[in-house]
Structures are given as C-alpha cells and as structure tokens.
Coordinates of C-alpha atoms in Angstrom, one line a residue:
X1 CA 212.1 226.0 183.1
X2 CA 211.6 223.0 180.5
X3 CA 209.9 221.1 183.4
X4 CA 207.4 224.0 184.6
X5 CA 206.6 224.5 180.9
X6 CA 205.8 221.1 180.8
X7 CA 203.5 221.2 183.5
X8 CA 201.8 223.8 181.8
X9 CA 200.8 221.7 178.6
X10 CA 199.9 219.0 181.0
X11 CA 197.1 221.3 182.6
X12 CA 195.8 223.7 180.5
X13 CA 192.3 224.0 182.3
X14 CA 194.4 224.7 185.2
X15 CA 196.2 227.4 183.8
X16 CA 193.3 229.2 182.5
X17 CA 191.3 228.9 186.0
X18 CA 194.3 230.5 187.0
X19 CA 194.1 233.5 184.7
X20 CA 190.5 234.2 185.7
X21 CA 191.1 233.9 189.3
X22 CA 193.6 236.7 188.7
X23 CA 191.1 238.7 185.9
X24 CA 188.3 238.4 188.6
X25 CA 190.0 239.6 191.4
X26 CA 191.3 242.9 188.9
X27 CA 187.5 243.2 188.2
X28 CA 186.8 243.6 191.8
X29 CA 189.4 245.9 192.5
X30 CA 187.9 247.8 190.2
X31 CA 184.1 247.7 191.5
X32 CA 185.8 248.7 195.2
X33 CA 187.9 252.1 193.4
X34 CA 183.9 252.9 192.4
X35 CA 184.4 252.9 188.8
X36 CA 180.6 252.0 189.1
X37 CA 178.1 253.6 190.2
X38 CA 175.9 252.0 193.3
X39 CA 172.6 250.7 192.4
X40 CA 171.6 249.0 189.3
X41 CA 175.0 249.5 187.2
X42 CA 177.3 247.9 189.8
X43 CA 174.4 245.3 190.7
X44 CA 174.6 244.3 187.4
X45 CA 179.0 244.4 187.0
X46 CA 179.1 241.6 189.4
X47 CA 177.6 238.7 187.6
X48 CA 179.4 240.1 184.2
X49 CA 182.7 239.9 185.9
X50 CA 181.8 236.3 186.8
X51 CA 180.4 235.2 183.5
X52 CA 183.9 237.0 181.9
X53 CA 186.1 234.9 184.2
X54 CA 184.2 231.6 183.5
X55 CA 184.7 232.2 179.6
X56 CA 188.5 232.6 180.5
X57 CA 188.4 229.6 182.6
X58 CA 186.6 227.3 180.7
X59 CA 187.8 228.7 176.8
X60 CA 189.8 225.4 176.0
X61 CA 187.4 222.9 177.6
X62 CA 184.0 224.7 175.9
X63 CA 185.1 227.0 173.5
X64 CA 181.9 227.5 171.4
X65 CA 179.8 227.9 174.4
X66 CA 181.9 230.2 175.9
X67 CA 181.7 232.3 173.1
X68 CA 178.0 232.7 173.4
X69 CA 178.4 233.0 177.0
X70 CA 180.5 236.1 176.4
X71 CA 178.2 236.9 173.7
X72 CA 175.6 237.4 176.6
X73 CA 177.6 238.7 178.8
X74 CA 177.9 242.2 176.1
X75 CA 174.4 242.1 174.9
X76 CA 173.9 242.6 179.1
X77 CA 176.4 245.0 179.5
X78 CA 174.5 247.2 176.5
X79 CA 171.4 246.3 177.6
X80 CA 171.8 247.5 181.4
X81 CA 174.4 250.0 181.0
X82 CA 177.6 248.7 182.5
X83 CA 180.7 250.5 181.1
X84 CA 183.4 248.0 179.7
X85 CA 186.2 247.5 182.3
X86 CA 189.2 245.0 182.3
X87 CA 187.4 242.1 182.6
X88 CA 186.2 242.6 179.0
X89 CA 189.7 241.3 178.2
X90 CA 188.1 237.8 178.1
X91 CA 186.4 238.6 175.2
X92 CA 189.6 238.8 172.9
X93 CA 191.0 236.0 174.7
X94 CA 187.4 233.9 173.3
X95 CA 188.1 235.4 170.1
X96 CA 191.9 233.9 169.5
X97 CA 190.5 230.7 171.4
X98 CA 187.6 229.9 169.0
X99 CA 189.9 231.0 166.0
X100 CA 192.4 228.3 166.7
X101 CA 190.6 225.4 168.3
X102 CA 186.5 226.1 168.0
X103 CA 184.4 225.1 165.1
X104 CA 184.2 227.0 161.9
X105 CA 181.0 228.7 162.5
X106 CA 182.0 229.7 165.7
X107 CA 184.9 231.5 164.6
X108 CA 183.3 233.2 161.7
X109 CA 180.8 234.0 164.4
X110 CA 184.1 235.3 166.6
X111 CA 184.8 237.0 163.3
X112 CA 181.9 239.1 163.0
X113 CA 181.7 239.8 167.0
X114 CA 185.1 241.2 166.7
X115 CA 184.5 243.9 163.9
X116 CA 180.7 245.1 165.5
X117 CA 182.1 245.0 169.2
X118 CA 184.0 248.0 168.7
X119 CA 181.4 249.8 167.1
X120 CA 178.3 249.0 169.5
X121 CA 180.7 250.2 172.0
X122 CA 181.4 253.4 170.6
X123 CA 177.4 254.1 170.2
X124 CA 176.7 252.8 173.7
X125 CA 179.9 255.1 175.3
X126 CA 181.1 257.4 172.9
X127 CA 184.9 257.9 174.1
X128 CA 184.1 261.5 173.5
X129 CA 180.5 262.9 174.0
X130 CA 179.8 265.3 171.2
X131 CA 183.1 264.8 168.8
X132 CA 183.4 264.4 165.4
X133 CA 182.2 261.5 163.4
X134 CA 185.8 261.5 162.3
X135 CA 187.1 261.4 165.9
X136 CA 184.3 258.4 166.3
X137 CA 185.3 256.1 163.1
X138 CA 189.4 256.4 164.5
X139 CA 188.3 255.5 167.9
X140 CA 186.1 252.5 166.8
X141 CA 189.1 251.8 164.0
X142 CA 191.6 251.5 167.0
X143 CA 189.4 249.7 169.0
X144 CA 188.6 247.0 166.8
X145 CA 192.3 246.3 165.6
X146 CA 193.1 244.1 168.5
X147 CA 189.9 242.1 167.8
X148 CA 190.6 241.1 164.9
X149 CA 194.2 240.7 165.0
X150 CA 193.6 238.0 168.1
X151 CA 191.0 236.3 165.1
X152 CA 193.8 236.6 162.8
X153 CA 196.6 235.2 165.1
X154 CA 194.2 232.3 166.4
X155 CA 193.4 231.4 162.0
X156 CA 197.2 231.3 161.7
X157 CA 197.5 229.1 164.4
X158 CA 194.7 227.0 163.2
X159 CA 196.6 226.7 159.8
X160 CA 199.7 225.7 161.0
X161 CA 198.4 223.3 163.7
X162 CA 196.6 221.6 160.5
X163 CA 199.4 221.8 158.8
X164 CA 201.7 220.5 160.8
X165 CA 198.7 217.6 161.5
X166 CA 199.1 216.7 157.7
X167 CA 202.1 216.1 157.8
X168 CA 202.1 214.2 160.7
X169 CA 199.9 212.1 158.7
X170 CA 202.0 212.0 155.7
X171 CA 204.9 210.7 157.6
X172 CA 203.3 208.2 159.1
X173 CA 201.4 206.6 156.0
X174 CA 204.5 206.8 154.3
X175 CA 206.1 204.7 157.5
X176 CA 203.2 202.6 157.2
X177 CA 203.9 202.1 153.5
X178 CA 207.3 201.4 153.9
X179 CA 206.6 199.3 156.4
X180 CA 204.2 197.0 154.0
X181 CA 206.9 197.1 151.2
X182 CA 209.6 196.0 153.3
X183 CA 206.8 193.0 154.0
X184 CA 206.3 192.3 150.6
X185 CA 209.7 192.7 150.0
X186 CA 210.3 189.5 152.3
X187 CA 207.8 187.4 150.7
X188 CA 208.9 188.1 147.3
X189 CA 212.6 187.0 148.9
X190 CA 211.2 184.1 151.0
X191 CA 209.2 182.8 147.3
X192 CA 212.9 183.2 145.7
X193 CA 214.4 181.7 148.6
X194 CA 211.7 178.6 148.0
X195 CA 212.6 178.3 144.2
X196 CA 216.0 178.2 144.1
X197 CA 216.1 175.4 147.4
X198 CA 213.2 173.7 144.8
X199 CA 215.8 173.5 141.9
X200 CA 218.8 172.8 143.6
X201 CA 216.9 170.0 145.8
X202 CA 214.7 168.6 142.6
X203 CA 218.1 169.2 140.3
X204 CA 220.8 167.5 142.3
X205 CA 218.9 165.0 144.7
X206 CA 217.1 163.5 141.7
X207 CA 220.5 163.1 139.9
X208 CA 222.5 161.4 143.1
X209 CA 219.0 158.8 143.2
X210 CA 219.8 158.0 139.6
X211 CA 223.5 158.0 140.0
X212 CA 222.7 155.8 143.2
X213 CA 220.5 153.1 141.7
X214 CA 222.9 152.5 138.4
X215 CA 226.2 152.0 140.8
X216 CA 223.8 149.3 142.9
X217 CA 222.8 147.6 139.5
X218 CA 226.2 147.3 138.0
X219 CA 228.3 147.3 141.4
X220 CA 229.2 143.5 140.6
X221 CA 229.3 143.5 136.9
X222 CA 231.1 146.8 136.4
X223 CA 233.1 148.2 139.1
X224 CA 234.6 150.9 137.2
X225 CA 231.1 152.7 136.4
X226 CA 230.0 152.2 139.8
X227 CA 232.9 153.9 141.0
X228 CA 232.2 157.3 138.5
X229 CA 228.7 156.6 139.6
X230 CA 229.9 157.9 143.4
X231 CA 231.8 160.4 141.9
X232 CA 229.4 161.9 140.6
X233 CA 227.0 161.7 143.3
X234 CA 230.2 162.8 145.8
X235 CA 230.4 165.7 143.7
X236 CA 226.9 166.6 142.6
X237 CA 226.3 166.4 146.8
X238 CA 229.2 168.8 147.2
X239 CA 227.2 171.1 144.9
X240 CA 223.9 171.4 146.3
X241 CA 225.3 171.6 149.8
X242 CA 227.5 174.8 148.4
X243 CA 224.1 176.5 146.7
X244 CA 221.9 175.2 149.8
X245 CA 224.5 177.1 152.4
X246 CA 224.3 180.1 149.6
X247 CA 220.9 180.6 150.0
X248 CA 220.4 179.8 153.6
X249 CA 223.2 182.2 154.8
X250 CA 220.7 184.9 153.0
X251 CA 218.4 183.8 156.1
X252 CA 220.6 184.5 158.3
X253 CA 221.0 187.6 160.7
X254 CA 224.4 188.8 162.6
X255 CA 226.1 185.3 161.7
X256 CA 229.8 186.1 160.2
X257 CA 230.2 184.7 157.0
X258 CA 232.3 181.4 156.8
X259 CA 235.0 181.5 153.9
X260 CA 234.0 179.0 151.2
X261 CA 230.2 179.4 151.9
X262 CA 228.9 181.2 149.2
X263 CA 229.0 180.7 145.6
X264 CA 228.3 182.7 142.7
X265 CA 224.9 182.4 141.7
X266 CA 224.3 180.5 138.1
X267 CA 225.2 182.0 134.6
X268 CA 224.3 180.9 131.3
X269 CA 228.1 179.9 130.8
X270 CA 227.3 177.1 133.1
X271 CA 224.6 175.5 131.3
X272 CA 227.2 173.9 129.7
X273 CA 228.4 172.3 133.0
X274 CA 225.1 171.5 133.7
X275 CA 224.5 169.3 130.4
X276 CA 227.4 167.8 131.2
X277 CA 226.6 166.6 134.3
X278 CA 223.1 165.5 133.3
X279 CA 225.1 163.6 130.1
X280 CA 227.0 161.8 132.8
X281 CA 223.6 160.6 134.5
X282 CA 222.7 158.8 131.1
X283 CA 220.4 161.2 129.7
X284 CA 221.4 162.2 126.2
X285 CA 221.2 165.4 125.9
X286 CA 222.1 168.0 122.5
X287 CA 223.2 171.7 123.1
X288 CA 223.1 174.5 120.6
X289 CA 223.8 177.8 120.8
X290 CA 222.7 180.2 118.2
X291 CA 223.3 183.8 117.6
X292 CA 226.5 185.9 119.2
X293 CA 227.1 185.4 123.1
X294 CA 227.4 188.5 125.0
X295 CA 227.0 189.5 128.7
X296 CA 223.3 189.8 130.0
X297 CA 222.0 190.8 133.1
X298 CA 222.4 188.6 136.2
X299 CA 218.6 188.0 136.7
X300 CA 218.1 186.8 132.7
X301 CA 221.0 184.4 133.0
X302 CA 219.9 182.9 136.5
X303 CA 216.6 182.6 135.0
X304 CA 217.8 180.7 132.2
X305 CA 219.9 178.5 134.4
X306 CA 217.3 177.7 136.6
X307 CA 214.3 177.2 134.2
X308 CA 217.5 174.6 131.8
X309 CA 217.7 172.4 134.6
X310 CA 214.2 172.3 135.4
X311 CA 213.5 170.6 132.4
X312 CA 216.1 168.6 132.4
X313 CA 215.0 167.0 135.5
X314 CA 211.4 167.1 134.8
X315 CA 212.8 165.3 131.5
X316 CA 214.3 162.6 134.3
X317 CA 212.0 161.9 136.2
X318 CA 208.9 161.7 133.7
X319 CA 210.6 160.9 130.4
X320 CA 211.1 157.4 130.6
X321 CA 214.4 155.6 130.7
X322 CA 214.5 156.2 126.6
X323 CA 214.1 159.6 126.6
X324 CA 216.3 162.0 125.0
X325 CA 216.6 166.1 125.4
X326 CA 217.2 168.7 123.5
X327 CA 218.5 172.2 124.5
X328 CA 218.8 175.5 122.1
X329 CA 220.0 178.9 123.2
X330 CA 219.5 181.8 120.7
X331 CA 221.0 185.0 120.9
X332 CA 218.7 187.8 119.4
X333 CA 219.4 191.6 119.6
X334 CA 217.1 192.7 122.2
X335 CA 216.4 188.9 124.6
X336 CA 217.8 185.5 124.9
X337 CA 215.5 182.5 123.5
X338 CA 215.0 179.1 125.3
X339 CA 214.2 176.0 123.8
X340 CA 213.8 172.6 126.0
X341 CA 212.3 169.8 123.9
X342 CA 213.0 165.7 124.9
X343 CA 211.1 162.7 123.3
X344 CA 209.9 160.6 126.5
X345 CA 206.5 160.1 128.0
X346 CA 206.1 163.5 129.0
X347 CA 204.0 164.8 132.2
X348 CA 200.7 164.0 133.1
X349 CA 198.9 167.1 132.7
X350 CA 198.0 168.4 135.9
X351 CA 201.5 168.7 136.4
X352 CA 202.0 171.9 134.7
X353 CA 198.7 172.9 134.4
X354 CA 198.5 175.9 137.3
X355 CA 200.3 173.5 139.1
X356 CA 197.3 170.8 139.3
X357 CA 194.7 170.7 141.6
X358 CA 196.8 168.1 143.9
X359 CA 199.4 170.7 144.7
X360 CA 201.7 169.2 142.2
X361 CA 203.9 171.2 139.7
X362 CA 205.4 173.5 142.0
X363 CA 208.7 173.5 139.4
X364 CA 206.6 174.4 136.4
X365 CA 204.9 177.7 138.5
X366 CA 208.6 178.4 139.8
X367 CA 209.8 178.6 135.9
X368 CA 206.2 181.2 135.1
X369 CA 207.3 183.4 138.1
X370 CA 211.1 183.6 137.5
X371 CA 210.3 184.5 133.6
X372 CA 207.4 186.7 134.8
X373 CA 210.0 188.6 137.1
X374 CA 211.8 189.5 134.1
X375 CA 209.4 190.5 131.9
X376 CA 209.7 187.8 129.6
X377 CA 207.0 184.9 127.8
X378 CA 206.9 181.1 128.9
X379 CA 205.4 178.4 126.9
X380 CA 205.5 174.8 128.3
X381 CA 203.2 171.9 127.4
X382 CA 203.4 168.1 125.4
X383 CA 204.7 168.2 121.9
X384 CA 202.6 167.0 119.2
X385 CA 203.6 163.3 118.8
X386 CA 204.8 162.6 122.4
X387 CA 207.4 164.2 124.4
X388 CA 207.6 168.1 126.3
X389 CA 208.4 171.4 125.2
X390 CA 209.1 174.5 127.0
X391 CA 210.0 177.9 124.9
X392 CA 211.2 180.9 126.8
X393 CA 211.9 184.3 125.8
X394 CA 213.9 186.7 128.1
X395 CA 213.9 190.1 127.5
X396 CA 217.6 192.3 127.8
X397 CA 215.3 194.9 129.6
X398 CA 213.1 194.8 132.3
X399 CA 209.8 195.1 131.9
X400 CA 208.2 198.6 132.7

C-alpha cells in the first residue's frame, strides 16, 4: 500500500489524467442515456465535456489557466444552453486546486466563481420552474455550500503547507546556525589551543636556553651549578612536555587517554612555583600578595597564570642580563589586580604595539585576548625611566 501511495506522489499529472479519462467517459455515458437533446444542445455538450476533463487533467501542472478554462467552459454552457451534468464536477475540483496551490488572485477569483456559480445556475435552470423565491434562495444556498467548502478546504491546506514550509525553514537556519557556532566554536578553541602552546613553548624553552648556556659557561669552573643548571632544565622539560601532551590530547579524537597525560590547568596558587623557578634561572624576582586570597573562577586564575609568566619571560629575553622583576597580586572584592613591573631595557615598541607590523608580539595580543575573554582591562607599555609595565584587572564576573 506504502509503495503504490508512493507512486502516486511520484506522478501526480498521471493521476489526474487518470481521473478525467474516467470523468469523460461518465460524461459520455451520459450524452448516449440522451440526457441532451440532439441538435445544438448536445453539439455543444461535447466540447464542454472535453474542456471539463482537460481542467481535471491538467489542474496541478496549470492551475490558473485552468481555472479560466473552466471559467469558459460555464459562460458556454449559459450562453448555449447546456444543462450542468457530471462533468461539471471539475469545476470544484479547480476550485480546491487553485485554493491550495494557484496564485492569490486566482483563488480569490476561485472564491468569487464559487458563490455566483450557484446562483447563475439557479436563474439559467431553476430546479423548480415556478416555485417560491424561498424555495430558490435554499436551493442556490445548498448548491453553493460545496463550492465554497472545496475553497475553504484548499485555503487550509494552503495554510498548513506554508506553515509547515516555515518551519522547515526555521529548522534548517537554526541547523545552519548551529552549524556556524560550532565553527566559531573551533576557532575560538584552536586560538586557545595556540596561546597556551605560545606560553608554555616561550615560558619553558626560553628558561632551559638560559639554564643551558650558564651550565656551558661555568661547567669547568663550578660543577655543582652546572649540575642544578640540568636539573632544572631536566625538570622544566618535564613540564612543558606534561602541558604540551595536555593541550594536544584536546586535539585528539577517539584516542583513549594515557594515565599521567594530563595535568590540571594553572591556578594562581602556582604563581608562586612559577617565581620560583624563574628565581632559579637568575632573574630576581619580588612577589606580593595583597588583599585576602579566596577561590576564583578557573578562567580568572589561568588568565593570571598565563599573562605572570608572559612577562616574566618577555622580562628574560628583553630585559638585559641586569634586569630585575617585580610581581603584585591584589585581592579586591569584586576582581583580582595584576602588576608586572621589571627595570631592564624593555621591548622595542613594535613588540606590543598590535603586535608590530613584522608579525612580532604574538605574546602581548595573546595576554589582550585572554583578559578580553574575561571581561577584564590590560595595560602594558615602557615605564617612565626605563623598564616594562603591564597592569591587569580581572573581573570575579564575566562580562555581560
């Protein structure tokens, strides 16, 4: 049953040639009973029951012409006389068609066919020569009830077929929405990705080259601190292979997770580590923290984390081998202040300028977009009288 139904919505056209192959041969059953009579009348019947089986036939392929067609087709049959038989079925099957699928003038046209047809009728052939007027309204009432409820049907059908299309619709721009989030959603992980390989590559690499060039220079004179030297760099190695695997396991897809793999990602309690293991480098470094330490969320203490050892090793690599840094952590009710300052050389300026027009500066945008992502305010630049600053302010909330 499914699969002849299916056939059917395949071919529709089909079907309705169908239907007026069957409504013209009732038509001419009808002329041979000699429900017409010969000459002019039954002349005329013949080429109406045609033009009423092509509007059945073609009413989904042309459905406003067909509705003129049939329009024509009973102006003739008034015009010359021939009595409406059962052919004159096609005209509320062109009514319901138009209604649903035809253009909006043609159905209001349909419309106003529908309540006159009745009526023309019942002038042209009263169903009872010499009754009533009341016996003429009922008749043409009863007559033209079938008219417009095929109108009314075919609206409905209109309706929910638009309806239905709109939602359609909706679905799928919301697919195609979701679609283009989940996109965006990747970049903005793929940009994370990038900034937290940037920091522990620039953080941990630069300390294992400085680590690596004092044990060469005192590797004859003083064995001992050549010997912490490799610690550190054994250990500092250890590290960024731990955060590297961290974040590249967050790249992978259907890959089992290996015990040991993954760390937890930086807090503001490890800051403290993190001086520590710059102190050991040789950079002199001074900690604060003001105000009363409480938990924060995980994306304000990662960002501190990350933008502290930033510029500690922006403080390494441009601040001279003089240079010393400070660090200040403030705890104020509603964010958590940031205060980097060190005394070397400094940065040229393209550096952290919009990252320079050479590309450079990648760390310094990193630090913008990792405040920005919390909401919070960044101010980096040379302090007056030589030396780097960077202030940060990290809201408790996120930004609406």
């Amino acid at each position: 049953m499914q699969r002849l139904y299916d056939f059917l919505r395949r071919h529709p056209t089909g079907v309705d040639v169908f239907w007026a192959v069957v409504l013209l041969g009732l038509s001419g059953m009808s002329l041979a009973s000699g429900m017409y009579d010969a000459g002019r009348e039954e002349i005329v019947a013949i080429p109406v029951a045609l033009g009423l089986s092509t509007v059945v036939a073609l009413r989904r392929r042309l459905p406003e012409k067909m509705l003129l067609l049939a329009i024509a087709v009973g102006l003739c049959q008034l015009l010359f006389d021939v009595r409406p038989g059962i052919g004159n079925f096609a005209m509320l099957v062109i009514t319901f068609t138009v209604a649903t699928i035809g253009e909006r003038w043609a159905s209001r046209l349909a419309l106003v066919c529908s309540l006159s047809a009745a009526a023309l009728s019942q002038l042209r052939w009263p169903a009872e020569p010499g009754g009533s007027w009341p016996q003429q309204v009922f008749v043409t009432v009863i007559m033209t009830v079938p008219f417009v409820l095929a109108w009314v049907m075919g609206d409905s059908l209109r309706t929910r077929r638009a309806y239905f299309s709109q939602l359609e619709e909706r679905a799928a721009r919301l697919e195609r929405e979701r679609e283009a989030q989940s996109k965006v959603a990747v970049a903005a992980e793929r940009a994370r990705i990038a900034r937290e390989l940037h920091d522990v590559v620039a953080h941990n690499v630069s300390v294992m080259v400085v680590q690596a060039d004092g044990a060469a220079y005192v590797m004859d004179t003083a064995p001992d601190q050549a010997r912490q030297a490799l610690t550190t760099i054994s250990s500092t190695g250890r590290q960024a292979l731990a955060e590297m695997r961290r974040l590249l396991g967050v790249l992978r897809t259907g890959d089992a997770p290996e015990s040991g793999e993954y760390v937890p990602q930086p807090d503001v309690e490890q800051i403290e580590e993190l001086i520590e293991q710059v102190r050991r480098t040789g950079l002199a470094v001074d900690f604060k923290v003001e105000g009363t330490a409480r938990p924060l969320p995980s994306g304000v203490e990662l960002t501190a984390y990350r933008i502290v050892q930033e510029a500690l090793t922006n403080t390494r690599k441009h601040g001279g081998p003089d240079a010393g840094a400070s660090v200040r952590l403030v705890y104020f009710d509603d964010g958590l202040g940031l205060l980097v300052e060190d005394d070397g050389r400094g940065a040229a300026h393209e550096l952290y300028e919009d990252g320079g027009a050479d590309g450079a500066g990648h760390g310094m945008i990193g630090m913008r977009e990792r405040v920005g992502m919390v909401g919070g305010t960044l101010d980096a630049g040379p302090r007056p009288g030589g030396g780097f600053r960077i202030s940060a302010l990290l809201p408790l909330k996120p930004a609406e």
